[in-house]
Short mmCIF file of C-alpha atoms in Angstrom, two decimals:
data_model
loop_
_atom_site.label_atom_id
_atom_site.label_comp_id
_atom_site.label_asym_id
_atom_site.label_seq_id
_atom_site.Cartn_x
_atom_site.Cartn_y
_atom_site.Cartn_z
CA MET T 8 74.69 37.19 18.13
CA ASN T 9 73.11 33.55 18.50
CA THR T 10 70.60 32.76 15.36
CA HIS T 11 68.64 30.37 17.50
CA ALA T 12 67.13 30.66 21.01
CA PRO T 13 67.66 27.18 22.81
CA SER T 14 65.30 24.70 23.23
CA PRO T 15 64.74 22.29 26.01
CA SER T 16 64.59 18.76 24.87
CA GLY T 17 61.63 17.55 23.52
CA HIS T 18 59.89 14.27 21.54
CA PRO T 19 61.17 13.89 18.05
CA VAL T 20 58.71 14.75 15.42
CA LEU T 21 55.90 16.38 18.20
CA GLY T 22 58.48 18.33 19.75
CA HIS T 23 56.80 19.99 22.96
CA THR T 24 53.38 19.62 21.78
CA LEU T 25 52.06 17.25 24.07
CA HIS T 26 53.84 18.50 27.14
CA TYR T 27 52.34 21.90 26.26
CA ALA T 28 48.94 20.77 25.95
CA ARG T 29 49.22 18.91 29.16
CA ASP T 30 50.80 21.10 31.05
CA ALA T 31 51.65 24.84 29.38
CA PHE T 32 53.01 26.28 32.96
CA GLY T 33 55.26 23.19 33.86
CA LEU T 34 56.95 23.09 30.32
CA VAL T 35 57.61 27.03 30.61
CA ASP T 36 59.19 26.50 33.83
CA ARG T 37 61.27 23.33 32.97
CA ALA T 38 62.31 25.33 29.70
CA ILE T 39 63.47 29.09 31.71
CA ASP T 40 65.30 26.60 34.25
CA THR T 41 67.08 24.55 31.72
CA VAL T 42 67.91 27.13 28.89
CA GLY T 43 67.26 30.48 30.47
CA ASP T 44 64.78 33.49 29.93
CA VAL T 45 64.53 33.07 26.26
CA ALA T 46 63.23 29.56 25.06
CA ARG T 47 62.34 28.21 22.00
CA MET T 48 59.11 25.55 22.13
CA GLU T 49 58.21 23.20 19.47
CA VAL T 50 54.55 23.27 18.75
CA LEU T 51 53.10 21.29 15.95
CA GLY T 52 50.35 23.03 13.99
CA VAL T 53 52.04 26.46 15.54
CA GLY T 54 55.39 26.22 14.83
CA ASP T 55 58.35 28.12 17.20
CA ILE T 56 57.02 29.95 20.29
CA TYR T 57 59.45 32.01 21.63
CA VAL T 58 59.08 32.56 25.55
CA LEU T 59 60.38 35.50 27.00
CA ALA T 60 60.87 35.47 31.05
CA HIS T 61 62.89 38.76 32.18
CA PRO T 62 61.38 42.50 32.58
CA GLU T 63 63.91 43.67 30.71
CA TYR T 64 62.25 41.90 27.69
CA ALA T 65 58.63 42.76 29.01
CA GLU T 66 59.96 46.42 28.30
CA GLN T 67 61.55 45.53 24.74
CA VAL T 68 58.47 44.15 23.95
CA LEU T 69 55.26 46.35 25.35
CA SER T 70 57.39 49.70 25.26
CA SER T 71 60.87 50.30 23.93
CA GLU T 72 60.29 48.82 20.88
CA VAL T 73 56.55 47.99 21.03
CA ASP T 74 56.87 48.60 16.76
CA ALA T 75 58.79 45.25 16.28
CA PHE T 76 55.94 43.68 17.85
CA ARG T 77 52.13 42.97 16.99
CA LYS T 78 48.70 40.84 18.46
CA ASN T 79 49.25 37.50 16.61
CA GLU T 80 46.05 36.10 14.48
CA SER T 81 44.26 34.42 17.54
CA PHE T 82 43.29 38.06 18.64
CA GLU T 83 42.17 38.65 15.29
CA VAL T 84 40.15 35.39 14.67
CA ALA T 85 38.50 35.38 18.01
CA PHE T 86 37.49 38.80 18.54
CA GLY T 87 37.33 40.41 15.18
CA GLU T 88 38.07 44.21 15.29
CA SER T 89 37.55 45.02 19.07
CA ILE T 90 40.11 47.26 20.65
CA ILE T 91 41.56 43.87 22.09
CA ALA T 92 42.76 42.80 18.59
CA ALA T 93 42.68 45.78 16.37
CA GLU T 94 46.20 47.03 15.02
CA GLY T 95 47.66 50.69 14.35
CA ALA T 96 45.15 53.33 12.98
CA GLN T 97 42.22 50.92 13.94
CA TRP T 98 43.07 50.76 16.98
CA GLU T 99 44.35 54.41 17.61
CA ASN T 100 40.94 55.38 16.76
CA GLN T 101 39.15 53.04 19.01
CA ARG T 102 41.37 53.98 21.99
CA ASP T 103 40.73 57.73 21.60
CA LEU T 104 37.12 57.43 21.23
CA MET T 105 36.74 54.85 24.36
CA GLN T 106 39.52 55.62 26.69
CA GLU T 107 37.44 58.92 28.44
CA PHE T 108 34.94 55.52 29.79
CA PHE T 109 37.98 54.75 31.65
CA TYR T 110 38.91 58.03 33.22
CA PRO T 111 38.92 57.94 36.86
CA GLU T 112 36.27 60.52 37.23
CA ARG T 113 34.01 58.52 35.20
CA ILE T 114 34.90 55.23 36.98
CA ARG T 115 34.31 56.33 39.94
CA ALA T 116 30.55 56.77 38.91
CA TYR T 117 30.26 53.05 38.84
CA ALA T 118 31.17 52.05 42.45
CA GLU T 119 27.66 52.47 43.87
CA GLU T 120 26.32 50.14 41.22
CA MET T 121 29.40 47.60 41.69
CA VAL T 122 28.23 47.41 45.14
CA THR T 123 24.60 47.18 44.65
CA LEU T 124 24.93 44.25 41.98
CA THR T 125 27.69 42.48 44.51
CA GLU T 126 25.07 42.74 47.33
CA ALA T 127 22.77 41.51 45.33
CA ARG T 128 24.57 38.30 44.77
CA VAL T 129 26.04 38.23 48.35
CA ALA T 130 22.26 38.51 49.55
CA ARG T 131 21.21 34.98 47.87
CA TRP T 132 24.12 33.08 49.90
CA GLU T 133 23.57 31.54 53.31
CA ASP T 134 25.29 30.47 56.28
CA GLY T 135 27.13 26.97 56.00
CA GLU T 136 26.51 26.69 52.03
CA ARG T 137 29.12 24.91 49.81
CA ILE T 138 29.46 27.30 46.60
CA SER T 139 31.69 27.31 43.55
CA LEU T 140 33.93 30.52 44.47
CA ARG T 141 34.66 30.47 40.83
CA GLU T 142 30.87 30.48 39.36
CA GLU T 143 30.06 32.81 42.01
CA MET T 144 32.64 35.68 40.95
CA THR T 145 32.17 34.88 37.44
CA ALA T 146 28.50 35.68 38.19
CA VAL T 147 29.26 39.12 39.95
CA ALA T 148 32.16 39.77 37.78
CA LEU T 149 29.43 39.38 34.52
CA GLU T 150 26.57 41.49 36.03
CA ASN T 151 29.11 44.62 37.07
CA LEU T 152 30.21 44.91 33.64
CA PHE T 153 26.95 44.61 31.78
CA GLY T 154 25.51 46.75 34.70
CA THR T 155 27.37 49.49 34.41
CA LEU T 156 29.21 49.64 30.84
CA PHE T 157 26.01 48.24 28.53
CA ASP T 158 23.62 49.41 31.31
CA ARG T 159 21.90 46.46 31.33
CA ARG T 160 20.85 44.64 34.89
CA LEU T 161 21.10 40.49 33.92
CA ASP T 162 18.84 38.37 35.84
CA PRO T 163 20.15 36.88 38.68
CA ASP T 164 18.23 33.61 37.81
CA GLY T 165 18.04 33.88 34.20
CA ASP T 166 20.31 35.31 31.39
CA GLU T 167 21.55 31.62 31.30
CA ALA T 168 22.55 31.47 27.45
CA LEU T 169 24.60 34.63 27.55
CA ARG T 170 26.21 33.28 30.87
CA ARG T 171 27.12 30.59 29.09
CA ALA T 172 28.50 32.85 26.33
CA ALA T 173 30.71 34.42 28.09
CA ASN T 174 32.23 31.95 30.12
CA ASP T 175 32.95 30.03 26.77
CA LEU T 176 34.71 32.57 25.37
CA ASN T 177 38.27 31.43 26.63
CA ALA T 178 37.33 27.87 25.01
CA TRP T 179 39.71 29.49 21.54
CA PHE T 180 42.47 29.40 23.49
CA VAL T 181 42.15 25.63 25.47
CA PRO T 182 45.92 24.43 24.99
CA SER T 183 44.71 20.82 23.40
CA SER T 184 42.95 23.15 20.58
CA TRP T 185 45.04 25.88 20.26
CA VAL T 186 48.33 24.13 19.02
CA LEU T 187 45.99 22.74 16.18
CA PRO T 188 45.48 24.01 12.77
CA VAL T 189 42.37 26.88 13.12
CA TRP T 190 40.43 25.11 10.73
CA VAL T 191 40.03 21.90 12.98
CA PRO T 192 36.51 21.84 14.40
CA THR T 193 37.33 20.83 18.06
CA PRO T 194 34.67 20.52 20.75
CA ALA T 195 36.42 23.93 22.21
CA ARG T 196 36.21 25.72 18.97
CA ARG T 197 32.67 24.91 18.56
CA ARG T 198 31.68 26.06 21.83
CA PHE T 199 33.66 29.14 21.50
CA ARG T 200 31.72 30.22 17.98
CA ARG T 201 28.51 29.25 19.35
CA ALA T 202 29.68 31.51 22.10
CA VAL T 203 30.25 34.47 19.63
CA GLU T 204 26.86 34.05 17.98
CA THR T 205 24.92 34.60 21.23
CA LEU T 206 27.04 37.58 22.20
CA ARG T 207 26.46 38.80 18.81
CA GLU T 208 22.66 38.53 18.86
CA GLU T 209 22.95 40.54 22.52
CA ALA T 210 24.99 43.07 21.14
CA HIS T 211 22.33 43.61 18.14
CA THR T 212 19.66 43.43 20.92
CA LEU T 213 21.26 46.19 22.84
CA LEU T 214 21.88 48.55 19.55
CA GLU T 215 18.04 48.25 18.89
CA GLU T 216 17.06 49.20 22.00
CA ARG T 217 19.53 52.39 22.01
CA GLU T 218 17.99 52.98 18.70
CA ARG T 219 14.47 52.27 19.91
CA GLU T 220 14.64 54.24 23.25
CA GLY T 221 17.33 57.01 22.92
CA LEU T 222 20.98 56.82 24.44
CA GLY T 223 21.81 57.13 27.61
CA ASP T 224 25.45 58.04 29.07
CA ASP T 225 26.63 54.59 29.45
CA PHE T 226 29.71 53.27 27.26
CA LEU T 227 27.68 51.27 24.80
CA SER T 228 25.54 54.50 24.08
CA ALA T 229 28.64 56.54 22.96
CA LEU T 230 29.83 53.57 21.19
CA VAL T 231 26.15 53.74 18.99
CA ALA T 232 26.53 57.67 18.95
CA SER T 233 29.99 57.70 17.21
CA ARG T 234 28.14 55.75 14.48
CA GLY T 235 28.19 58.10 11.23
CA GLN T 236 30.79 60.60 12.45
CA GLU T 237 33.63 61.15 11.47
CA ASP T 238 36.25 58.56 12.76
CA GLY T 239 33.29 57.08 14.64
CA LEU T 240 32.91 52.87 15.03
CA THR T 241 31.22 50.63 12.43
CA GLU T 242 28.56 48.74 13.38
CA THR T 243 30.74 45.70 13.28
CA GLU T 244 33.24 47.45 15.39
CA ILE T 245 30.55 48.24 18.18
CA VAL T 246 29.43 44.51 18.17
CA ASP T 247 32.88 43.46 18.43
CA GLN T 248 33.56 45.66 20.94
CA VAL T 249 30.60 43.77 23.33
CA ILE T 250 32.45 40.67 22.54
CA GLY T 251 35.73 41.45 23.09
CA PHE T 252 34.58 43.35 26.29
CA THR T 253 32.88 40.83 27.75
CA PHE T 254 35.59 38.86 27.32
CA ALA T 255 38.45 40.91 28.33
CA GLY T 256 36.25 42.81 31.14
CA HIS T 257 34.50 40.09 33.71
CA ASP T 258 36.67 36.93 33.31
CA THR T 259 40.23 38.56 34.25
CA THR T 260 38.28 40.02 37.27
CA ALA T 261 36.24 37.32 38.15
CA LEU T 262 39.66 35.22 38.32
CA THR T 263 41.60 37.82 40.39
CA LEU T 264 38.62 37.53 43.16
CA THR T 265 38.37 33.57 43.02
CA TYR T 266 42.42 33.49 44.04
CA ALA T 267 42.11 36.70 46.18
CA LEU T 268 39.23 34.97 48.11
CA HIS T 269 40.95 31.48 48.12
CA SER T 270 44.38 32.99 49.40
CA LEU T 271 42.70 34.59 52.44
CA GLY T 272 41.05 31.04 53.38
CA THR T 273 44.36 29.81 53.37
CA ASN T 274 46.35 32.30 54.94
CA PRO T 275 44.77 33.01 58.84
CA ALA T 276 47.19 35.86 59.24
CA ALA T 277 46.24 37.94 56.07
CA ARG T 278 42.31 37.12 56.35
CA GLU T 279 42.44 38.50 60.06
CA ARG T 280 44.22 41.92 59.07
CA PHE T 281 41.30 42.13 55.95
CA HIS T 282 38.76 41.84 58.87
CA ALA T 283 40.26 44.15 61.05
CA GLU T 284 40.36 46.89 58.30
CA LEU T 285 36.79 45.93 57.02
CA GLU T 286 35.69 46.71 60.65
CA THR T 287 37.62 49.47 60.83
CA VAL T 288 37.05 51.74 57.98
CA LEU T 289 33.14 50.42 57.25
CA ASP T 290 32.00 49.42 60.68
CA GLY T 291 29.32 47.02 59.07
CA ALA T 292 28.06 49.56 56.41
CA SER T 293 28.38 48.96 52.89
CA PRO T 294 31.68 50.25 51.06
CA THR T 295 31.43 53.14 49.04
CA LEU T 296 33.54 55.40 46.87
CA ALA T 297 34.95 57.38 49.97
CA ASP T 298 35.98 54.23 51.72
CA VAL T 299 38.18 52.68 48.67
CA GLY T 300 41.28 55.33 49.57
CA ARG T 301 41.17 53.57 52.88
CA LEU T 302 40.96 49.82 52.25
CA GLU T 303 44.96 49.47 52.13
CA VAL T 304 45.07 46.02 53.08
CA THR T 305 42.52 45.19 50.89
CA GLU T 306 43.89 47.07 47.86
CA ARG T 307 47.32 44.91 48.93
CA ILE T 308 45.19 41.62 48.57
CA VAL T 309 43.99 42.34 45.18
CA LEU T 310 47.39 43.00 43.88
CA GLU T 311 49.23 40.28 45.48
CA ALA T 312 46.48 37.79 43.80
CA MET T 313 47.50 39.39 40.75
CA ARG T 314 51.02 38.63 41.09
CA LEU T 315 50.74 35.16 42.21
CA TYR T 316 47.75 34.11 39.57
CA PRO T 317 48.28 36.70 37.01
CA PRO T 318 45.12 36.37 35.58
CA VAL T 319 46.47 36.63 31.81
CA HIS T 320 49.64 34.49 32.24
CA THR T 321 51.24 35.26 29.08
CA ILE T 322 51.08 38.23 26.37
CA PRO T 323 51.33 36.91 23.13
CA ARG T 324 53.21 38.78 20.49
CA ALA T 325 54.39 37.96 17.23
CA ALA T 326 57.56 39.71 15.69
CA THR T 327 56.81 42.39 12.58
CA ARG T 328 60.41 41.86 11.56
CA PRO T 329 63.58 40.22 12.74
CA VAL T 330 64.13 41.29 16.13
CA GLU T 331 67.08 40.35 19.04
CA VAL T 332 66.07 39.61 22.52
CA GLY T 333 68.37 38.47 24.89
CA GLY T 334 71.37 38.17 22.37
CA TYR T 335 68.86 35.67 19.98
CA ARG T 336 67.58 36.66 17.02
CA LEU T 337 63.54 36.03 16.96
CA PRO T 338 62.61 35.46 13.12
CA ALA T 339 59.77 37.72 11.68
CA ASP T 340 56.17 36.68 12.03
CA GLU T 341 56.79 33.71 14.65
CA MET T 342 54.64 33.38 17.89
CA ILE T 343 56.29 35.39 20.97
CA HIS T 344 54.85 34.61 24.96
CA LEU T 345 55.79 36.90 27.29
CA SER T 346 55.22 35.14 30.34
CA ALA T 347 53.88 36.92 33.16
CA TYR T 348 53.47 33.99 35.15
CA ARG T 349 57.06 32.93 35.19
CA ILE T 350 58.49 37.00 35.84
CA HIS T 351 55.79 37.22 38.61
CA ARG T 352 57.38 33.96 40.60
CA ASP T 353 60.91 34.60 40.17
CA GLU T 354 63.15 34.78 43.23
CA ARG T 355 65.25 37.48 41.24
CA PHE T 356 62.53 39.99 41.27
CA TRP T 357 60.34 39.06 44.43
CA ASP T 358 61.26 37.99 47.96
CA ASP T 359 59.68 34.15 48.81
CA PRO T 360 57.74 34.71 45.17
CA LEU T 361 55.32 31.03 45.53
CA ALA T 362 54.13 32.78 49.36
CA PHE T 363 50.96 34.56 49.34
CA ARG T 364 52.00 37.96 51.06
CA PRO T 365 49.87 40.87 50.31
CA GLU T 366 51.93 42.69 53.28
CA ARG T 367 55.16 42.84 50.42
CA TRP T 368 52.78 46.00 48.82
CA CYS T 369 53.65 48.11 52.16
CA GLU T 370 57.03 48.37 50.88
CA THR T 371 56.76 48.57 47.04
CA SER T 372 53.61 49.39 44.59
CA PRO T 373 53.06 48.47 40.82
CA GLN T 374 54.99 51.48 39.38
CA SER T 375 58.42 50.90 41.58
CA ALA T 376 58.14 47.15 40.54
CA GLY T 377 58.15 47.91 36.58
CA TYR T 378 57.94 45.34 34.43
CA ALA T 379 58.57 42.54 37.05
CA TYR T 380 54.67 43.13 37.46
CA ILE T 381 52.60 43.22 34.19
CA PRO T 382 48.92 41.93 35.18
CA PHE T 383 47.80 44.52 32.89
CA GLY T 384 50.28 44.73 30.07
CA ALA T 385 52.46 47.97 30.04
CA GLY T 386 53.39 50.49 27.42
CA PRO T 387 50.96 51.99 25.03
CA ARG T 388 48.60 48.92 24.85
CA ALA T 389 48.27 48.88 28.78
CA CYS T 390 44.72 47.53 29.65
CA LEU T 391 42.48 50.18 29.21
CA GLY T 392 40.30 48.63 31.89
CA ARG T 393 42.70 48.77 34.56
CA ARG T 394 41.51 51.28 36.82
CA PHE T 395 37.97 49.69 36.17
CA ALA T 396 39.03 46.51 37.52
CA MET T 397 41.04 47.78 40.51
CA LEU T 398 38.10 49.20 41.74
CA GLU T 399 35.72 46.85 41.05
CA ALA T 400 37.81 44.02 42.50
CA THR T 401 38.44 45.99 45.96
CA LEU T 402 34.99 47.07 46.43
CA VAL T 403 33.46 43.43 46.13
CA LEU T 404 36.25 41.95 47.87
CA ALA T 405 35.06 44.03 50.57
CA THR T 406 31.54 43.68 50.15
CA VAL T 407 31.98 39.73 50.27
CA GLY T 408 34.37 40.12 53.21
CA SER T 409 32.66 41.97 55.55
CA ARG T 410 29.91 39.54 55.67
CA TYR T 411 31.69 36.12 54.95
CA HIS T 412 34.45 34.18 55.86
CA LEU T 413 35.12 31.38 53.06
CA GLU T 414 36.38 27.94 53.78
CA PRO T 415 38.40 26.53 51.00
CA LEU T 416 37.46 22.80 50.65
CA ALA T 417 39.89 21.72 47.97
CA GLY T 418 43.23 23.01 47.11
CA LEU T 419 43.77 25.30 43.71
CA GLU T 420 44.76 23.74 40.48
CA LEU T 421 45.47 25.63 37.35
CA ALA T 422 44.41 24.99 33.74
CA PRO T 423 45.67 27.73 31.89
CA GLU T 424 43.69 28.93 28.66
CA MET T 425 43.67 32.63 27.43
CA THR T 426 43.84 33.64 31.06
CA THR T 427 44.64 31.62 34.54
CA GLN T 428 41.92 29.16 34.49
CA PRO T 429 41.27 27.29 38.25
CA GLY T 430 41.30 23.72 37.28
CA ASN T 431 38.28 22.88 39.56
CA ALA T 432 35.24 24.79 40.58
CA VAL T 433 37.20 26.24 43.96
CA PRO T 434 34.50 25.03 45.98
CA VAL T 435 34.52 27.01 49.69
CA ARG T 436 32.31 26.88 52.41
CA LEU T 437 30.35 30.11 53.60
CA HIS T 438 30.85 31.44 57.32
CA GLU T 439 28.87 34.14 57.93
CA ARG T 440 30.48 36.72 60.35
#
């Protein structure tokens, strides 16, 4: 077994720091192309980062040797005691308490509200108008999240501080800041800390409302009801769930919708099949839960958008002990990045991987693709809200597509942070159908 994983060429002293901060995707591509599916990058302020880019390693990290890998400290710093950061017994307790709200029968109850809120947003659009697709899909996803899980309808013309805070949660993971020690007060980190404080205030307000007005049957009410019970959540845990779910529950779906709609705008054949399905299944009506099973083309578009542009482009972990991966010894406590972006775009696992081809999902499925397709992670810590996200993305895409064709006005640029952010506003022109 080799002791050290190979590393691509870098700068003296700085290693790969500058390239990582400027073009993380480009650096990962160069590293994997140069040295193979296990690559070591040297980043000041962080140390060595081991990039893994093969489905076998994804299975090892996420399933077969899951105990050898843990969430790294950035999660705890950013999201406290939320389920996306918790480990061990605390995570198991939170999962057991929350998972019933993401069972299929519970999620189906959210469908009508998702469509209602999406239609309210789309009703504000006008034929010929130029919009930022990124901003509009972010608004839709945030309104759906708060309106369903938290039973709190956002003001379409207001709640600006809350909306800004939700968007700024990604600022902690801006590469140019992330490579620096956590105590360095960069502008991005200041935005992040202000965002967390705003969301903490919102969470406390919601908790006070539940205590004053009584509990409902929404997700947040269930968390509040657990306080004081054996294995119930503490107030800190509940508040941190609001922050964690706001980050994980709206940003990733907004990105999926953004990339799906932009891709449809640049692929006429896929767009024609999409619109034909909507005309056949919906016939001018609003989509309902009963329609979802027949919106097969729509679902394939969502799956393909998450393959080509995985919202979570890398799954970060740290080794709990020295562990062998791909014939190399990875030291304990070093940072490990499992690159979903690279695996999803590898020609060894996907035909014509850089092409947007929803029809590829006619012959395969997320299950048959295995660990070559991990937009929601995999194994015991797979995304708890994956069914929620798929239902929402399908319904929103159908709602938008039944009313408008979107004409992209600029190409896609990517600016990876914790999630696969676009490098511009993704401007589009609306054309009423």
